[in-house]
Structures are given as C-alpha cells and as structure tokens.
Short mmCIF file of C-alpha atoms in Angstrom, two decimals:
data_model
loop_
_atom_site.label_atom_id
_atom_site.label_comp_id
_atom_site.label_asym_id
_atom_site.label_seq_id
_atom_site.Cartn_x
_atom_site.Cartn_y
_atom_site.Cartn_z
CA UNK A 40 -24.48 -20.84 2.45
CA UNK A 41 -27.52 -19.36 3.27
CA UNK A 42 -26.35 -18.57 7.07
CA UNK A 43 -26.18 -15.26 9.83
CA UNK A 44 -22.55 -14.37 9.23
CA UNK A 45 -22.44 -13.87 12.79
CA UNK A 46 -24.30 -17.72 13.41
CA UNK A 47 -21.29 -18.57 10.87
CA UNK A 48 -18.38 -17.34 12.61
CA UNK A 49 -19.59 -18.50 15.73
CA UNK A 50 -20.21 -22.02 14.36
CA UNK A 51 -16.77 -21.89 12.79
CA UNK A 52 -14.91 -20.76 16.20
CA UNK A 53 -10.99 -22.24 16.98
CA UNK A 54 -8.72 -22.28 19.97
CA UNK A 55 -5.91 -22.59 17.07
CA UNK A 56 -4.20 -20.71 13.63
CA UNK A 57 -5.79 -23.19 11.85
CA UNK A 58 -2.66 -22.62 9.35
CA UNK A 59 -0.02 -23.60 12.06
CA UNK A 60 -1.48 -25.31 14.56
CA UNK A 61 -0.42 -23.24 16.63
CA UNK A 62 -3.04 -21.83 19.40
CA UNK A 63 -3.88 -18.85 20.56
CA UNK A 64 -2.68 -16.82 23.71
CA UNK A 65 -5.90 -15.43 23.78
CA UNK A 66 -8.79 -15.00 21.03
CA UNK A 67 -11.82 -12.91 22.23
CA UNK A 68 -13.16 -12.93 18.62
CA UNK A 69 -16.38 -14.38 19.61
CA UNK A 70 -16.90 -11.62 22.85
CA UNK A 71 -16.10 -9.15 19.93
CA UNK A 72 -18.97 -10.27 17.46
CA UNK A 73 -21.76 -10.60 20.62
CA UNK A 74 -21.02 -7.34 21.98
CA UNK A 75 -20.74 -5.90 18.42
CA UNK A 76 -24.09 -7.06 17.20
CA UNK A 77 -25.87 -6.57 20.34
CA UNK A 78 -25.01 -2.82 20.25
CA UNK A 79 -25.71 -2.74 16.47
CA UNK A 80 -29.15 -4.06 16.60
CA UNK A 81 -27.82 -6.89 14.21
CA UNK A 82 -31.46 -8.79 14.71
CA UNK A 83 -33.09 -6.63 13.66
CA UNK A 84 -31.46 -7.15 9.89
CA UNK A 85 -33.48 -8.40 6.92
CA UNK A 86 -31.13 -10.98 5.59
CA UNK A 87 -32.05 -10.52 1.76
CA UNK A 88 -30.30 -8.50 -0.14
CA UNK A 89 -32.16 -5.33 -0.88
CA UNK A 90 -35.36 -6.04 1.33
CA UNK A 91 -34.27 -2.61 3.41
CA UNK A 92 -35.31 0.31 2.20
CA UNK A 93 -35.76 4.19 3.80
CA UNK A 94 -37.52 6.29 0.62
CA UNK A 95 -34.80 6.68 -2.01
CA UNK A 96 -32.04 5.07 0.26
CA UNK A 97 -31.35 1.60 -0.60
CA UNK A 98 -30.32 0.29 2.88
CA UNK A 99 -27.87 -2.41 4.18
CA UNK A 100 -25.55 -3.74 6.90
CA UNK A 101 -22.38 -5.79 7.04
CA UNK A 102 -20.05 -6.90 9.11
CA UNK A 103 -16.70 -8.17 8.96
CA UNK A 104 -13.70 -9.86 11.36
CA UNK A 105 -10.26 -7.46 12.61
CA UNK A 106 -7.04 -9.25 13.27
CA UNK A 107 -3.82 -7.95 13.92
CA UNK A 108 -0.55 -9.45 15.02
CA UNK A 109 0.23 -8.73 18.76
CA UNK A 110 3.87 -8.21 17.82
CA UNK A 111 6.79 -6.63 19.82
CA UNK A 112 10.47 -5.67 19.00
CA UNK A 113 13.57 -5.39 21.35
CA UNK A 114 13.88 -2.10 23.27
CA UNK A 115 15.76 -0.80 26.26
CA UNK A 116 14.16 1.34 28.91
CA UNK A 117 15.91 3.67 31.30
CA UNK A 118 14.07 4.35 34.80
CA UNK A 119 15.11 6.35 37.81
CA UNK A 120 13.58 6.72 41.30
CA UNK A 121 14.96 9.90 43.02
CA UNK A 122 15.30 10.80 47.05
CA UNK A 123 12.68 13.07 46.49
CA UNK A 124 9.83 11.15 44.71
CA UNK A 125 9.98 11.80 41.47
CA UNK A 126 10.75 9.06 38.24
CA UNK A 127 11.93 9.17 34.90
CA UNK A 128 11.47 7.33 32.26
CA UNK A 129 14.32 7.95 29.54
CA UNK A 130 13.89 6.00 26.32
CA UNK A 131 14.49 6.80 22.65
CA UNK A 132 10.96 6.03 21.26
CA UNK A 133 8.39 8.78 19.67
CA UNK A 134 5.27 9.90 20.24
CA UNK A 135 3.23 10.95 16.70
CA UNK A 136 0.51 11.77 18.54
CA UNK A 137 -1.22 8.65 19.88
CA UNK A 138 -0.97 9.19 23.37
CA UNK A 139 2.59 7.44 24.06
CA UNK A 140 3.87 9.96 26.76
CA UNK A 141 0.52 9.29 28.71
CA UNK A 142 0.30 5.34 28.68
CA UNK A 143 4.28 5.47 29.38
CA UNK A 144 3.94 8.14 32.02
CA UNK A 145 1.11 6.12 33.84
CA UNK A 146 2.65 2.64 33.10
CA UNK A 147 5.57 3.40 35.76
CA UNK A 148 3.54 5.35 37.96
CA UNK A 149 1.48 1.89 38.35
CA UNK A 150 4.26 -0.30 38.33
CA UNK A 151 6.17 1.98 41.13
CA UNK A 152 3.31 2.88 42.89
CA UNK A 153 3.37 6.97 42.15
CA UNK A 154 1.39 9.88 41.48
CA UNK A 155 1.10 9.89 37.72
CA UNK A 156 2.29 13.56 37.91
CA UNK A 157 5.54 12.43 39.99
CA UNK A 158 6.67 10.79 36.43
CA UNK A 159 8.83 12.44 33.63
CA UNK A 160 9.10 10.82 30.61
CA UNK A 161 11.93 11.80 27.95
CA UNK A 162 11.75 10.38 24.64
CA UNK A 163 12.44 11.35 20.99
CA UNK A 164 16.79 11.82 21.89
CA UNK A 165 18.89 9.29 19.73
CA UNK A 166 21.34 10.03 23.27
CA UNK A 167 19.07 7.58 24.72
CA UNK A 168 18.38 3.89 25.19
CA UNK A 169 16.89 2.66 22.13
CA UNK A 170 13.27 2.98 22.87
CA UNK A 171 9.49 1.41 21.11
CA UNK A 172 8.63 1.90 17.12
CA UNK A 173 5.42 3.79 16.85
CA UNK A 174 4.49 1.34 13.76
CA UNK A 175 3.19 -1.82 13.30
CA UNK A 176 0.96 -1.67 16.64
CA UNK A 177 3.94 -2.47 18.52
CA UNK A 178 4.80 0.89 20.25
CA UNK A 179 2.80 0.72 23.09
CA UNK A 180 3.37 -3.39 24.18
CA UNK A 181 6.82 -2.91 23.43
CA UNK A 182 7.60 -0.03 25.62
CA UNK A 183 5.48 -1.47 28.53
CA UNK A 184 7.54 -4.44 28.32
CA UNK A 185 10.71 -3.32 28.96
CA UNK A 186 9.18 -0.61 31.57
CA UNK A 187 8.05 -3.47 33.57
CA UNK A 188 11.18 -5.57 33.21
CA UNK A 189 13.11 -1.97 34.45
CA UNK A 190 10.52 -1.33 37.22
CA UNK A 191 10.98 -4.61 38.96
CA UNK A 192 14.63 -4.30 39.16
CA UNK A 193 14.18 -1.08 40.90
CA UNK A 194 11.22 -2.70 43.38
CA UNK A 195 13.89 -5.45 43.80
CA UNK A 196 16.63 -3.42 44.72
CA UNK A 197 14.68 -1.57 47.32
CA UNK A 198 13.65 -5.29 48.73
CA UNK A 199 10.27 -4.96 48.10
CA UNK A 200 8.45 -7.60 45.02
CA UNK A 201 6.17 -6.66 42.01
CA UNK A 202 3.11 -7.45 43.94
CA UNK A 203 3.79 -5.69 47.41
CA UNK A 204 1.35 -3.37 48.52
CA UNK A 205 1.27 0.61 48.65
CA UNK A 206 2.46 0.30 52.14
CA UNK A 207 4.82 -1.84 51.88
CA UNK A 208 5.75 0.32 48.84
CA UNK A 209 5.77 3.84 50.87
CA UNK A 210 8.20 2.43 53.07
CA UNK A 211 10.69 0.82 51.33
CA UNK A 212 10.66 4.24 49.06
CA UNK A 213 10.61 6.15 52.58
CA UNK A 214 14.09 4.63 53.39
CA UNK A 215 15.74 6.16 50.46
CA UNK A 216 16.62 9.23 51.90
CA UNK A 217 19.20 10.40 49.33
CA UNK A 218 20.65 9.64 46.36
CA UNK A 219 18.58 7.54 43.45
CA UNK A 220 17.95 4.17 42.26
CA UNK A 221 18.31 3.44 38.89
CA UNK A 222 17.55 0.40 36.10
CA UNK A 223 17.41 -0.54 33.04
CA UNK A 224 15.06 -2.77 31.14
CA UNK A 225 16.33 -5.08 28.92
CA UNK A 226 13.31 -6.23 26.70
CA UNK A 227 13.89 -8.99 23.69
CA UNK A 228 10.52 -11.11 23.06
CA UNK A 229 10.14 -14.13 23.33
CA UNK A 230 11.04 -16.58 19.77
CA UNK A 231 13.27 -13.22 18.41
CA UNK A 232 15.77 -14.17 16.08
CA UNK A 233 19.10 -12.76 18.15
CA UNK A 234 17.23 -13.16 21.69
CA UNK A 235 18.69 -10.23 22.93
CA UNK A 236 18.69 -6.15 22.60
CA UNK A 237 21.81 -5.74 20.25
CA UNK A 238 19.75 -5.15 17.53
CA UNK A 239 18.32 -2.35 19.13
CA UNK A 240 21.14 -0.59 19.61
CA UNK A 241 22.18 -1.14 15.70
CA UNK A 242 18.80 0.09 14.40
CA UNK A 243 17.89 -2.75 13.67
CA UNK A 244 14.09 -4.15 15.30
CA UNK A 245 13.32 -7.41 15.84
CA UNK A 246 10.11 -7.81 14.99
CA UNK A 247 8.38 -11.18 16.95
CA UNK A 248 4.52 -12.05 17.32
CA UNK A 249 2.05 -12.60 15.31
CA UNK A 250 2.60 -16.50 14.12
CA UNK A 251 6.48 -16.30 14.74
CA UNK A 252 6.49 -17.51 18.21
CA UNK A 253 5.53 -21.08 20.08
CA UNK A 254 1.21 -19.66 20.52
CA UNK A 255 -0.30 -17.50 17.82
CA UNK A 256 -0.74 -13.24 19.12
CA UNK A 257 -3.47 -11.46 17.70
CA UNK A 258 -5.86 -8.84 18.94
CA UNK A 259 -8.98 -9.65 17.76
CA UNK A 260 -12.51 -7.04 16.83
CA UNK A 261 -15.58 -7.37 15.46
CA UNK A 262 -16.91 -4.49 12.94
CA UNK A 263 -20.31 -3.69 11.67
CA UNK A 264 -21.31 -1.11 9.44
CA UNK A 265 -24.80 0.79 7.89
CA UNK A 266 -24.69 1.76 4.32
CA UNK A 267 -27.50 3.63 2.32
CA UNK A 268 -27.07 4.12 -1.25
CA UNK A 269 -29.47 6.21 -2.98
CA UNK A 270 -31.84 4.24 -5.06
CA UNK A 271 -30.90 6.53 -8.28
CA UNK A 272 -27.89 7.97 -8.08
CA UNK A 273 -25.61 5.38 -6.10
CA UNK A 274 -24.24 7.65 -3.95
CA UNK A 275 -23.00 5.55 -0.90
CA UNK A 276 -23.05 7.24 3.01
CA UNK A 277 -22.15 5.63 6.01
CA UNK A 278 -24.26 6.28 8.91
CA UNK A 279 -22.88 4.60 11.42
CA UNK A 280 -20.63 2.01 12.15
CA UNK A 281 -19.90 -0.03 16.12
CA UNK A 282 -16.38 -1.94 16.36
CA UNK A 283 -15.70 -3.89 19.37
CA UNK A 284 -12.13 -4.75 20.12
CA UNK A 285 -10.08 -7.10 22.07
CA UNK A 286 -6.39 -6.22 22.74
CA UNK A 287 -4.96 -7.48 25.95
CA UNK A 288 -5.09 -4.69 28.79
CA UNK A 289 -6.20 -1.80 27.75
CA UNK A 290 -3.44 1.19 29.24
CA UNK A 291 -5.26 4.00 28.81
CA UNK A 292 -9.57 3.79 27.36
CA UNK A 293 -9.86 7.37 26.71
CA UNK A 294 -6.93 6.96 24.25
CA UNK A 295 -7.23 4.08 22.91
CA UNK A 296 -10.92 4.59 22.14
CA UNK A 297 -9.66 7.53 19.92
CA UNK A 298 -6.94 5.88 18.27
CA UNK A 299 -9.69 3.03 17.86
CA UNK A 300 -12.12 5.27 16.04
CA UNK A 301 -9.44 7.14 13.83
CA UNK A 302 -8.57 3.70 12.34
CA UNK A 303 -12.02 3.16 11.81
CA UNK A 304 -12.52 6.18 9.96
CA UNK A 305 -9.42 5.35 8.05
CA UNK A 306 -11.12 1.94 6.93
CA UNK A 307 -14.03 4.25 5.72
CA UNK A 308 -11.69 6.04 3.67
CA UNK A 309 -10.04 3.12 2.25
CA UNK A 310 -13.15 1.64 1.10
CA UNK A 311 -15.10 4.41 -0.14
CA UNK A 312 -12.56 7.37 -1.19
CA UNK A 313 -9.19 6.70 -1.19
CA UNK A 314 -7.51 5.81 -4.41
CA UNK A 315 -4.47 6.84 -5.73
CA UNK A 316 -4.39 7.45 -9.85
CA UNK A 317 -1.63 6.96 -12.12
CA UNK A 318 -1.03 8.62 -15.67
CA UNK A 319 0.69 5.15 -17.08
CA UNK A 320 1.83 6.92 -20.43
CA UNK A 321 3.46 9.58 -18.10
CA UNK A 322 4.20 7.13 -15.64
CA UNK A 323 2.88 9.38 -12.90
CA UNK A 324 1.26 10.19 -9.88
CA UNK A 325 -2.10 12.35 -11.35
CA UNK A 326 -3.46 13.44 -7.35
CA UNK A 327 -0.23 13.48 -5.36
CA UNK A 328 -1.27 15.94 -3.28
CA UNK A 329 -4.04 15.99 -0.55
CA UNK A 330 -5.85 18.68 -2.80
CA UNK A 331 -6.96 15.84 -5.11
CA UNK A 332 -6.58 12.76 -2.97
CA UNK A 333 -9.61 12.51 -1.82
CA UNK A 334 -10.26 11.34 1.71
CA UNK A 335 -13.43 11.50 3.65
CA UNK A 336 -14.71 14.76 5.54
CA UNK A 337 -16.76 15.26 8.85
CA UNK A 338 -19.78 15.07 6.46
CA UNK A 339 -18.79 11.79 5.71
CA UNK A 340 -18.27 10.40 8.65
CA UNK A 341 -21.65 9.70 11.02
CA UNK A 342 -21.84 8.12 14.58
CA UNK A 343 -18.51 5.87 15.06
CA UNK A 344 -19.20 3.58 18.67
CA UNK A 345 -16.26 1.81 19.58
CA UNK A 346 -16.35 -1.12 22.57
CA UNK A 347 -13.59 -2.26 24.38
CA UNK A 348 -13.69 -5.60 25.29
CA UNK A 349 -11.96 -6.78 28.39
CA UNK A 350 -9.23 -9.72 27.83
CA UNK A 351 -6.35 -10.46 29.91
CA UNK A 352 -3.05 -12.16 28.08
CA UNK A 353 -0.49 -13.22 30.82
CA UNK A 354 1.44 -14.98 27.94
CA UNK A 355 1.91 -12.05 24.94
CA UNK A 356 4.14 -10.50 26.91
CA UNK A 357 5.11 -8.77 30.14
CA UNK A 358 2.59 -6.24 30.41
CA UNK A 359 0.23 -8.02 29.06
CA UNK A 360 -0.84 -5.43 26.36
CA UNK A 361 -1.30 -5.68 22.31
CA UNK A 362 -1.45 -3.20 19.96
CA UNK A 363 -4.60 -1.10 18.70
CA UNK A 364 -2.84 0.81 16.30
CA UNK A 365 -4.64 -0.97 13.03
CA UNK A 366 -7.01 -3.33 14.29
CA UNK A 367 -9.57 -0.44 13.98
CA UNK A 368 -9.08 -0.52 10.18
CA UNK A 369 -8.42 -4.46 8.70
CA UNK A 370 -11.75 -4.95 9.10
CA UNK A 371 -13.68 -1.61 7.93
CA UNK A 372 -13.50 -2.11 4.50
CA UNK A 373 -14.77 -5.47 4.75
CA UNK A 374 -17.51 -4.58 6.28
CA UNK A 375 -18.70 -1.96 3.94
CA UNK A 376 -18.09 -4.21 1.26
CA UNK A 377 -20.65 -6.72 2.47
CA UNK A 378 -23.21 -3.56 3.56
CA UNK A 379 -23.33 -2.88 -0.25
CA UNK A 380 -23.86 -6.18 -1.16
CA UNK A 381 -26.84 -6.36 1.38
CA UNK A 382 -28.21 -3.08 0.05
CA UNK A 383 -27.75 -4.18 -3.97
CA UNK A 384 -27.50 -7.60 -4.30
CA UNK A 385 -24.31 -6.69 -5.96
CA UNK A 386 -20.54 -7.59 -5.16
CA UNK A 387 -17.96 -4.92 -5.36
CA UNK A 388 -14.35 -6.50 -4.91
CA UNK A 389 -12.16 -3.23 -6.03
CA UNK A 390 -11.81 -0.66 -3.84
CA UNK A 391 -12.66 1.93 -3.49
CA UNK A 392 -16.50 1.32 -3.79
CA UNK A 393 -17.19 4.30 -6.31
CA UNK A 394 -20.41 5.34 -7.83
CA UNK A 395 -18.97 4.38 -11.47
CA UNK A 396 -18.93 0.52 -10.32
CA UNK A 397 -22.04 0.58 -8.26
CA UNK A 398 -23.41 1.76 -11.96
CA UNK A 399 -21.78 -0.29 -13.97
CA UNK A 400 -22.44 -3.41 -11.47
#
C-alpha cells in the first residue's frame, strides 16, 4: 500500500469487532500507537526497506498491534474485618510469582480504607473459597472482582456505601468494638454460561470476555522494535524495543511494568530463538530440556521501555481491571518480523527468524 503502518492503523481505527459487531468497552489502541512511536522516535524511520544502515549492521524497525481478551471466570472471595483493625482476605487462588499477594493485599486495603500492612491475604489452600486462575490474564480482574463485590457487603453492613469517605469510614469501623464482620464475594461475569459460582466450586471455570459477552473486552498495546542484522553474517540482535499498553486500571505499575517487560522478552524469544525440534523417524522430542532449548540470554536482550497507558473501563467488570499477563507478547513477534523485513527487503513468515532463512531468503 505504500503507507506509515502507524498512518494505516490510525486511518483504519473502529469503535467495533468488526467480526461481530459488537463494540468495544474500551479500545485505547490508537493512545497505544502515539505514545509508542513518539517514545520510539518512529519519524525518524526511513521507510524503504534497507535504506538504514550502521557499518556492517543492516538496520530496521517494525511495529506491530497487542490484543488480548479481557476475560474473567467465576470465583468466590472470603473477607474479614476484625475489632482490632486488621483484614483478611482468604481465597483459594495462587500466586506464581506475578505479584498476586500484593495487588490482592492492596485491592482491600483500598476498597476498606486500610493500611496496606493491616491486610493478610491467604491463598494457595484447596480449604478455601475457590479463588482466581493465574492463566489466561484473568487472575488479577477476576480476583478484584469478587474482592470488591465482598468489600461492599462488609461497607454495607457497617452502614457506610462504597464511596464514603475516610471519615466516614474511621467511624463506622470505630463502632465495632468487638467481634468481626465478615463477607463473601460471589463473583460470576457477566454473559457466563451457568451465571453463577457453582462451577467454581466443581473445578470447573467459566471462562467469559473477550467476544463472548454483549461489548467486545480487550486490552489493547502498541509494540515497536529495532533490529540490526549484520550485513554478512545475518546474525539478528535486538536493541531495543518500547511497548505501550492499555489494560483498564492499572493495580499495581511497579508490577505490572515487570510482568509487562517479561512478556516482552518472551515475544523476543518466540521470534528469534525458541523452537522446539522433533526427530520424526524417532518420533521425538531432540532438545527437551532447557540445556538445548534455546531461549534468549541477558546478552540478548537490550533496553526494554514499557508505557502504561491510562484507560478507565467501568463496563469489563467490577474493578475495572484487565489482564496484562500476555498482552506484552502477541505482538513482539510481529514486530520483529516486520523490523527484518525493513532491514532486508525480505519476508520471514516461520518462526523463529534464524540465520539459515535470513540466508536462504
């Protein structure tokens, strides 16, 4: 077409899944791209395809779009507020080291109005209600959901609303001079199947979002990436790479910016290293082991910038949060994909993008 693939996207810009017709809660694809390319320098880009150059280093940049269903599943949460100021949070989800104790911890300190360090949280007991999946960037929304749903019962029964202020707050907490007050969240979203939590407690998720309910949920990001491939050899490096992303309200930056950049470095891997080889006359795995799987190194990873972009989605679901578990990564290889073709001229479709096909190409 002969067009800015940013100019492109932005000319090509819907309210709507233009599959379904269905729109959009929110879509800050467009905020993602801007901010992206601003940060990137994306003006500064030659548009023909190997007119940048730095010595032997063939050089080019690419970008590419993230989506990701904003999708929840039923889950319970358990809260208590004790006589003496303290809460706990009891639910049967799992951290794997993304940070889920923290958002949790400080989601009910905000919705109670507490000192973060005045809230337990107790997960990872099958004793317990049946709590958030930490797959499918649904942990996080999930669990928030039913935490609000659980924390407004116990505002309620202390006669005091959602949106009362810290005062207001201290007081009606103030008159609990004994005892507790306890609630439980009940969270099924919105279009699931059974519209209720039994499934939960059967192990059995409902997963809804995505283009399952009545408006489309997505978190939306923007991903552009450097490549230099030496002029003889072919050997590709990533410099850099800047992904801005959009995913309702973000809990906590500091750890979603790191969970943001490992899936970006994961959509390195994909599209430059990881590949998994089969022996078809054996009918086996040849590198099942991380000794011979190769995945990328600190030397193989440069500067990674990652932008949060502010959005707020009333309709997704209660807290207003979506998952940033994998939008990170749906759009990295992409975007390396269409750096090489800036640097070469030449179109690599099989991943990953290997010396032996930038050869051969």
């Amino acid at each position: 077409l002969g067009m800015d693939p940013v100019a492109f996207r932005r000319l090509n810009e819907t309210d709507r899944n233009m599959v379904t017709g269905k729109p959009y809660t929110s879509r800050s694809l467009l905020a993602c791209f801007e901010q992206a390319s601003a940060r990137f320098g994306w003006s500064g880009r030659n548009p023909v395809p190997g007119s940048m150059r730095d010595g032997d280093w063939l050089v080019g940049w690419g970008c590419a779009t993230a989506s990701y269903p904003a999708s929840t599943v039923n889950c319970v949460a358990r809260v208590r507020y004790d006589a003496d100021g303290a809460a706990i949070l009891q639910f049967a989800g799992q951290d794997l080291g993304t940070g889920a104790y923290t958002v949790f911890q400080q989601e009910v300190a905000l919705r109670l109005g507490l000192p973060v360090g005045s809230v337990r949280v107790e997960m990872g007991d099958s004793r317990l209600p049946p709590g958030p999946l930490a797959g499918g960037s649904t942990g996080s929304a999930t669990g928030c959901s039913a935490i609000a749903l659980a924390c407004d019962k116990i505002l309620a029964e202390l006669g005091i609303g959602p949106d009362a202020g810290a005062e207001a707050r201290a007081a009606a907490f103030g008159r609990l001079n004994r005892g507790s007050v306890e609630a439980q969240g009940d969270y099924s979203p919105a279009g699931s199947k059974t519209g209720s939590t039994a499934g939960a407690y059967q192990g059995k998720p409902d997963f809804t979002g995505g283009v399952g309910g009545p408006k489309t949920m997505f978190s939306f990001g923007a991903e552009f990436v450097e490549v230099r491939i030496h002029a003889r050899t072919r050997e590709v490096r990533v410099p850099r790479i800047v992904g801005a992303f959009a995913a309702g309200r973000i809990l906590n930056p500091r750890t979603a910016r790191s969970q943001l950049m490992g899936s970006m470095i994961w959509g390195i891997s994909s599209a430059l290293h990881e590949a998994t080889e089969i022996d078809k006359r054996e009918a086996r795995y040849v590198n099942d082991n991380l000794a011979e799987y190769l995945i990328p190194v600190n030397a193989d990873i440069g500067a990674v910038d990652v932008i949060l972009v502010p959005e707020i989605d009333t309709e997704c679901n209660p807290a207003g949060v979506k998952g940033v578990g994998e939008i990170g990564c749906v759009g990295t290889a992409a975007a390396v994909a269409n750096a090489v073709f800036h640097a070469t001229g030449r179109r690599i479709r099989d991943l990953p993008i290997t010396i032996d096909k930038l050869i051969s190409a």
